[in-house]
Amino acid sequence: MSDLPRKAVTRTAKLATLPLSFAGRATWGLGRRIGGKSAEIVTRELQQRTADQLFKVLGELKGGAMKLGQALSVFESALPEEIAGPYRAALTKLQEAAPPMPTRTVHAVLAERLGEEWRELFLEFEDKPSAAASIGQVHRAVWHDGREVAVKVQYPGAGEALLSDLTQLSRFARLLGPLIPGMDIKPLITELRDRVSEELDYALEAEAQREHAAVFAGDPGVVVPAVVHQGEQVLVTEWMDGVPLAEVISEGTPEQRDRAGQLLARFLFSGPARTGLLHADPHPGNFRLLPPLAGEDDGSGEFRLGVLDFGTVDRLPGGLPDIIGEALRMALEGDAQVVYDRLREEGFVRDAIDLDPDAVLEYLLPIIEPTAVEEFTFTRSWIREQATRIGDPRSPAHQLGKQLNLPPAYLLIHRVTLSTIGVLCQLNATVRLRDELEAWLPGFLPAPEPDPDSALDQAPCRARVPGQALKKDAAEAGAEAES
């Protein structure tokens, strides 16, 4: 058994079964309707068969195929319920599991990257993987100093497989499009392909995780495991128990859902402000719900959010761009012309296109509804409504949306934000999103009026200053802990 189907011809042949299968199922569905079955029943059966085939292939191939499946999984809440049902179980499988590579391959990688005496680094090492993802799998172990650790081992040939899959999948983007109404799949695949080299580089991942771990050390809500050891194709981090977010989505209590949602929103907006980095892979498999710290549970059930996998990050040295907060604030204030002018300045409206500012504001307001109120309950029905409004070719919103542009610098921010909203809707979480925006999003609060009598007010004031202070304190605390 091969550790990873690496030959391009083999992987291409597997992926080529997807469009053939789609065509075959369409013919099968037509025959069922001619045979007297209702369109609704046939559609549901067709969706079930499509889900089974699609995610069977993606899961087996791992690599870029599985990565696309994980990226799509956070958007299943946007599907109509009669379609979402068959997909949900298949999508969830991709968040936590995939066929493992053989034990002999794992041992060979460890011997090559950690040395022939690699076993001496561990007091215990479990050969059976505890989790598998698109480019590697995780083994539970005990480090030589007694710490429980997670050992992430990269699949041999993962880079070649990722590039091959994503190139091939881009050719099928039109067929995959109906999976997520209102979303163009091809730019998503292109962006994933552009990130391949970064995700394969465990040195970059370790650096990003160390930065997050130092900044969030001692944070009451967010936990990031420390990096223990990093080598090429092998990354060792502290082990983190907890309830996978996928389980909270499927069977969590309302309190767990709301707390997880609030912390997820906080991590999305505070992370860039505090670290200059944006965690760019927010599918549920990368999060855990942890119990309160021992001795600090006051009975309120203040769960914590554990964050994993920093292989894909966006580097934002100044935090999220001010334009996001400024345009959001102006839109909520109803200033259509200012919003339009700012969007045009940033390239969201091309120079050659003229749009009605009021129509642009009308397009935006339903999307930003969660930021207009003190708290908002994210639901599948709400995101489906938005997907239908923007995705229906007959909709004025769809026609306007086609004329807007997404500048390359905002591609990853846009995907991460949409993905996080998708997870919040899966959680059915009630979140005080506005609190997080006021605390962490630059430009969302108006700049205070300068006080000529105060020397402090001579310096620029930005919404992320509190986060930077926290970053400094946490980084100093992390440095003291390491020493």
Coordinates of C-alpha atoms in Angstrom, one line a residue, residues 42-420:
V42 CA -34.6 12.2 -7.0
T43 CA -32.7 15.4 -6.2
R44 CA -32.1 14.2 -2.6
E45 CA -30.9 10.8 -3.8
L46 CA -28.7 12.5 -6.4
Q47 CA -27.2 14.7 -3.7
Q48 CA -26.5 11.8 -1.4
R49 CA -24.7 9.9 -4.2
T50 CA -22.8 13.0 -5.2
A51 CA -21.6 13.6 -1.6
D52 CA -20.5 9.9 -1.2
Q53 CA -18.5 9.9 -4.4
L54 CA -17.0 13.4 -4.0
F55 CA -15.7 13.0 -0.5
K56 CA -14.7 9.4 -0.9
V57 CA -12.3 10.6 -3.7
L58 CA -11.1 13.7 -1.8
G59 CA -10.5 11.8 1.4
E60 CA -8.6 9.0 -0.3
L61 CA -6.3 11.4 -2.2
K62 CA -5.6 13.7 0.8
G63 CA -3.3 16.4 -0.6
G64 CA -5.0 19.3 -2.4
A65 CA -8.2 17.3 -3.0
M66 CA -8.8 16.9 0.7
K67 CA -7.7 20.5 1.3
L68 CA -10.5 21.7 -1.0
G69 CA -12.9 19.5 0.7
Q70 CA -12.0 21.0 4.1
A71 CA -12.3 24.5 2.7
L72 CA -15.7 23.7 1.3
S73 CA -16.9 22.1 4.5
V74 CA -17.3 25.3 6.4
F75 CA -19.8 26.5 3.8
E76 CA -22.2 23.7 4.0
S77 CA -24.5 25.8 6.2
A78 CA -25.2 28.0 3.2
L79 CA -26.8 25.0 1.3
P80 CA -30.5 24.6 1.3
E81 CA -31.5 22.1 4.1
E82 CA -32.8 19.5 1.6
I83 CA -29.4 19.5 0.0
A84 CA -27.2 20.1 3.1
G85 CA -28.4 17.0 4.9
P86 CA -26.6 14.5 2.7
Y87 CA -23.5 16.6 2.5
R88 CA -23.1 17.3 6.2
A89 CA -21.9 13.9 7.4
A90 CA -19.5 13.5 4.4
L91 CA -18.1 17.0 4.9
T92 CA -17.5 16.5 8.6
K93 CA -15.5 13.4 8.0
L94 CA -12.9 15.5 6.2
Q95 CA -12.4 17.7 9.2
E96 CA -11.1 15.0 11.5
A97 CA -10.0 11.9 9.6
A98 CA -8.5 10.5 6.5
P99 CA -6.9 7.1 5.5
P100 CA -3.6 7.0 7.4
M101 CA -0.2 6.3 5.9
P102 CA 1.5 3.0 6.8
T103 CA 3.4 2.8 10.1
R104 CA 6.6 1.9 8.2
T105 CA 6.4 5.2 6.3
V106 CA 5.9 7.2 9.4
H107 CA 9.0 5.5 11.0
A108 CA 11.0 6.1 7.9
V109 CA 10.2 9.9 7.9
L110 CA 11.0 10.2 11.6
A111 CA 14.3 8.3 11.1
E112 CA 15.3 10.5 8.2
R113 CA 14.3 13.8 9.8
L114 CA 15.0 13.2 13.5
G115 CA 17.8 10.7 13.2
E116 CA 18.0 6.9 13.4
E117 CA 17.7 7.1 17.2
W118 CA 14.5 9.1 17.0
R119 CA 12.8 6.8 19.5
E120 CA 15.1 8.1 22.3
L121 CA 13.4 11.5 21.9
F122 CA 10.2 10.0 23.1
L123 CA 9.1 8.1 26.3
E124 CA 6.1 6.8 24.3
F125 CA 5.0 7.0 20.7
E126 CA 1.6 5.9 19.4
D127 CA 1.9 4.4 15.9
K128 CA -1.8 4.8 15.2
P129 CA -2.4 8.4 14.1
S130 CA -4.9 10.5 16.2
A131 CA -5.7 12.8 13.3
A132 CA -5.0 13.2 9.6
A133 CA -5.2 16.2 7.4
S134 CA -4.4 17.3 3.9
I135 CA -0.6 17.2 4.0
G136 CA 0.2 15.2 7.1
Q137 CA -1.0 13.2 10.1
V138 CA -0.7 13.6 13.9
H139 CA 0.6 11.0 16.4
R140 CA 0.2 11.3 20.1
A141 CA 3.4 10.8 22.1
V142 CA 5.3 11.6 25.3
W143 CA 8.4 13.8 24.9
H144 CA 11.6 12.8 26.7
D145 CA 10.9 15.4 29.4
G146 CA 7.5 13.9 30.2
R147 CA 5.4 16.4 28.3
E148 CA 2.5 14.9 26.2
V149 CA 3.0 16.0 22.6
A150 CA 1.5 15.9 19.2
V151 CA 3.9 14.8 16.4
K152 CA 2.9 16.1 13.0
V153 CA 4.5 14.1 10.2
Q154 CA 4.2 15.3 6.6
Y155 CA 3.2 12.9 3.9
P156 CA 6.1 12.1 1.6
G157 CA 5.3 13.7 -1.8
A158 CA 2.7 16.0 -0.3
G159 CA 3.9 19.0 -2.2
E160 CA 3.7 17.3 -5.6
A161 CA 0.3 15.9 -4.7
L162 CA -1.1 19.3 -3.6
L163 CA 0.0 21.0 -6.8
S164 CA -1.2 18.2 -9.0
D165 CA -4.6 18.0 -7.3
L166 CA -5.3 21.7 -7.3
T167 CA -4.3 22.2 -10.9
Q168 CA -6.6 19.3 -11.9
L169 CA -9.5 20.5 -9.7
S170 CA -9.3 24.0 -11.2
R171 CA -10.4 22.4 -14.5
F172 CA -13.5 21.0 -12.7
A173 CA -14.4 24.2 -10.9
R174 CA -17.5 24.7 -13.0
L175 CA -18.8 21.3 -11.9
L176 CA -18.0 21.9 -8.3
G177 CA -19.6 25.3 -8.3
P178 CA -23.2 24.2 -7.5
L179 CA -21.9 22.7 -4.2
I180 CA -21.8 26.2 -2.7
P181 CA -24.4 28.6 -4.2
G182 CA -23.1 32.1 -4.7
M183 CA -19.4 31.2 -4.4
D184 CA -16.9 31.0 -7.3
I185 CA -14.8 27.9 -6.6
K186 CA -12.0 28.6 -9.0
P187 CA -10.5 31.6 -7.1
L188 CA -10.6 29.5 -4.0
I189 CA -8.6 26.7 -5.7
T190 CA -6.2 29.3 -7.1
E191 CA -5.6 30.8 -3.7
L192 CA -5.1 27.4 -2.1
R193 CA -2.5 26.6 -4.8
D194 CA -0.6 29.8 -4.2
R195 CA -0.3 28.9 -0.5
V196 CA 1.2 25.4 -1.1
S197 CA 4.9 26.3 -0.5
E198 CA 4.0 28.0 2.8
E199 CA 2.0 25.2 4.2
L200 CA 4.7 22.6 3.4
D201 CA 7.3 24.7 5.3
Y202 CA 7.1 23.5 8.9
A203 CA 9.7 26.2 9.9
L204 CA 7.2 28.9 8.9
E205 CA 4.4 27.1 10.7
A206 CA 6.5 26.7 13.9
E207 CA 7.4 30.4 13.8
A208 CA 3.7 31.4 13.4
Q209 CA 2.6 29.1 16.2
R210 CA 5.4 30.3 18.6
E211 CA 4.3 33.9 18.0
H212 CA 0.6 33.0 18.8
A213 CA 1.6 30.9 21.8
A214 CA 3.6 33.7 23.3
V215 CA 1.0 36.4 22.7
F216 CA -1.9 34.3 23.9
A217 CA 0.0 32.9 26.9
G218 CA -2.3 33.4 30.0
D219 CA -5.2 34.5 27.8
P220 CA -8.5 33.5 29.6
G221 CA -10.2 32.5 26.5
V222 CA -7.8 31.3 23.8
V223 CA -5.1 28.6 24.1
V224 CA -2.3 27.9 21.6
P225 CA 0.0 24.8 22.2
A226 CA 3.7 25.6 22.5
V227 CA 6.2 24.3 19.9
V228 CA 8.4 21.7 21.4
H229 CA 10.6 20.8 18.4
Q230 CA 10.6 21.5 14.7
G231 CA 12.4 19.8 11.8
E232 CA 11.8 19.4 8.1
Q233 CA 8.6 17.5 7.6
V234 CA 8.2 16.9 11.4
L235 CA 6.7 19.3 13.9
V236 CA 6.3 18.5 17.6
T237 CA 3.9 20.6 19.8
E238 CA 2.3 20.3 23.2
W239 CA -0.7 18.0 23.1
M240 CA -4.1 19.6 23.6
D241 CA -7.2 17.6 24.7
G242 CA -10.6 19.0 24.4
V243 CA -13.9 18.6 22.5
P244 CA -13.5 19.0 18.7
L245 CA -15.5 21.9 17.4
A246 CA -17.2 19.5 15.0
E247 CA -18.7 17.7 18.1
V248 CA -19.9 21.0 19.5
I249 CA -21.6 21.7 16.2
S250 CA -23.3 18.3 16.2
E251 CA -24.2 17.9 19.8
G252 CA -23.0 20.8 22.0
T253 CA -25.1 22.7 24.5
P254 CA -26.3 26.2 23.8
E255 CA -23.8 27.5 26.3
Q256 CA -21.0 25.7 24.6
R257 CA -22.1 26.9 21.2
D258 CA -22.3 30.5 22.2
R259 CA -19.0 30.5 24.1
A260 CA -17.2 28.8 21.2
G261 CA -18.7 31.3 18.7
Q262 CA -17.7 34.3 20.8
L263 CA -14.2 33.1 21.2
L264 CA -13.9 32.2 17.5
A265 CA -14.9 35.7 16.6
R266 CA -12.5 37.1 19.2
F267 CA -9.7 35.1 17.8
L268 CA -10.5 36.1 14.2
F269 CA -10.3 39.9 15.0
S270 CA -7.8 40.0 17.9
G271 CA -5.2 37.7 16.3
P272 CA -4.0 40.1 13.6
A273 CA -4.1 43.0 16.0
R274 CA -2.0 41.2 18.6
T275 CA 0.3 39.1 16.5
G276 CA 0.3 40.7 13.0
L277 CA -0.8 37.3 11.7
L278 CA -4.2 35.9 10.5
H279 CA -4.9 32.2 11.1
A280 CA -6.1 31.3 7.7
D281 CA -7.5 27.8 8.1
P282 CA -10.6 28.2 10.3
H283 CA -12.4 24.8 9.6
P284 CA -13.7 23.1 12.8
G285 CA -11.1 20.4 12.8
N286 CA -8.5 23.1 13.9
F287 CA -10.4 24.1 17.1
R288 CA -11.1 22.5 20.4
L289 CA -13.4 23.5 23.3
L290 CA -11.4 23.2 26.5
P291 CA -12.7 23.3 30.1
P292 CA -11.9 26.3 32.4
L293 CA -8.5 26.3 34.1
A294 CA -8.4 24.3 37.3
G295 CA -9.4 26.5 40.2
E296 CA -10.7 29.3 38.0
D297 CA -14.1 27.9 37.2
D298 CA -16.6 30.3 38.9
G299 CA -19.5 28.1 37.8
S300 CA -20.3 30.2 34.7
G301 CA -18.8 27.5 32.4
E302 CA -16.3 29.8 30.9
F303 CA -14.9 27.3 28.3
R304 CA -11.7 28.2 26.5
L305 CA -10.9 27.8 22.7
G306 CA -7.9 25.8 21.7
V307 CA -6.4 26.6 18.3
L308 CA -4.4 24.2 16.1
D309 CA -2.6 24.2 12.8
F310 CA -0.8 27.4 11.8
G311 CA 0.4 26.1 8.5
T312 CA -1.5 28.8 6.6
V313 CA -1.4 32.4 7.8
D314 CA -1.6 35.8 6.3
R315 CA 1.0 38.2 7.4
L316 CA -0.5 41.5 8.4
P317 CA 2.2 43.6 10.2
G318 CA -0.3 46.4 10.9
G319 CA -3.2 44.2 11.7
L320 CA -6.4 44.1 9.6
P321 CA -6.5 47.0 7.1
D322 CA -8.2 50.2 8.4
I323 CA -10.5 50.3 5.4
I324 CA -12.4 47.3 6.6
G325 CA -13.4 48.9 9.9
E326 CA -13.9 52.4 8.4
A327 CA -16.1 51.2 5.5
L328 CA -18.1 49.0 8.0
R329 CA -18.7 51.9 10.3
M330 CA -19.7 54.2 7.5
A331 CA -22.1 51.6 6.1
L332 CA -23.8 51.2 9.5
E333 CA -24.1 55.0 9.6
G334 CA -25.8 54.9 6.2
D335 CA -23.2 57.1 4.4
A336 CA -23.4 55.5 1.0
Q337 CA -21.2 57.9 -0.9
V338 CA -18.3 57.7 1.6
V339 CA -18.5 53.9 1.6
Y340 CA -18.5 53.9 -2.2
D341 CA -15.6 56.3 -2.5
R342 CA -13.5 54.2 0.0
L343 CA -14.3 51.0 -1.8
R344 CA -13.3 52.6 -5.1
E345 CA -10.0 53.9 -3.6
E346 CA -9.1 50.4 -2.5
G347 CA -10.0 48.7 -5.8
F348 CA -13.2 47.0 -4.8
V349 CA -14.8 49.0 -7.6
R350 CA -12.8 49.2 -10.7
D351 CA -12.1 52.6 -12.3
A352 CA -13.9 51.7 -15.5
I353 CA -17.1 50.8 -13.7
D354 CA -19.7 53.2 -12.3
L355 CA -22.2 51.9 -9.7
D356 CA -25.0 53.6 -7.7
P357 CA -23.6 54.2 -4.2
D358 CA -27.1 53.6 -2.7
A359 CA -27.3 50.2 -4.5
V360 CA -23.9 49.2 -3.2
L361 CA -25.0 50.1 0.4
E362 CA -28.2 48.1 -0.1
Y363 CA -26.1 45.2 -1.2
L364 CA -23.9 45.4 1.9
L365 CA -26.4 46.0 4.7
P366 CA -27.9 42.5 4.9
I367 CA -24.4 41.0 5.0
I368 CA -23.2 43.2 7.8
E369 CA -26.4 42.8 9.9
P370 CA -24.5 40.9 12.7
T371 CA -22.4 44.1 13.3
A372 CA -25.4 46.4 13.6
V373 CA -26.8 44.9 16.8
E374 CA -25.5 44.2 20.3
E375 CA -25.7 40.4 19.8
F376 CA -26.7 38.3 16.8
T377 CA -27.6 34.7 16.4
F378 CA -25.9 33.1 13.4
T379 CA -28.1 30.5 11.8
R380 CA -28.1 28.3 8.8
S381 CA -31.3 30.0 7.6
W382 CA -29.6 33.4 7.7
I383 CA -26.6 32.4 5.7
R384 CA -28.7 30.5 3.2
E385 CA -30.8 33.6 2.7
Q386 CA -27.6 35.6 2.0
A387 CA -26.2 32.9 -0.4
T388 CA -29.5 32.8 -2.3
R389 CA -29.7 36.6 -2.5
I390 CA -26.2 36.9 -3.9
G391 CA -26.1 33.6 -5.8
D392 CA -29.4 33.8 -7.7
P393 CA -28.7 35.1 -11.2
R394 CA -32.1 36.7 -11.2
S395 CA -31.3 38.7 -8.1
P396 CA -30.3 42.4 -8.4
A397 CA -27.7 41.7 -5.7
H398 CA -26.2 39.0 -7.9
Q399 CA -25.9 41.4 -10.8
L400 CA -24.3 44.1 -8.7
G401 CA -22.0 41.6 -7.0
K402 CA -20.6 40.5 -10.4
Q403 CA -19.4 44.1 -11.0
L404 CA -17.5 44.4 -7.7
N405 CA -13.8 43.4 -7.5
L406 CA -11.9 41.6 -4.8
P407 CA -8.3 43.0 -4.7
P408 CA -5.6 40.2 -4.3
A409 CA -4.5 41.6 -1.0
Y410 CA -7.9 40.9 0.5
L411 CA -8.5 37.4 -0.9
L412 CA -7.3 35.5 2.1
I413 CA -9.0 38.0 4.6
H414 CA -12.2 37.6 2.7
R415 CA -12.1 33.8 2.7
V416 CA -11.2 33.6 6.4
T417 CA -14.0 35.9 7.3
L418 CA -16.5 34.0 5.2
S419 CA -15.3 30.7 6.6
T420 CA -15.6 31.9 10.2

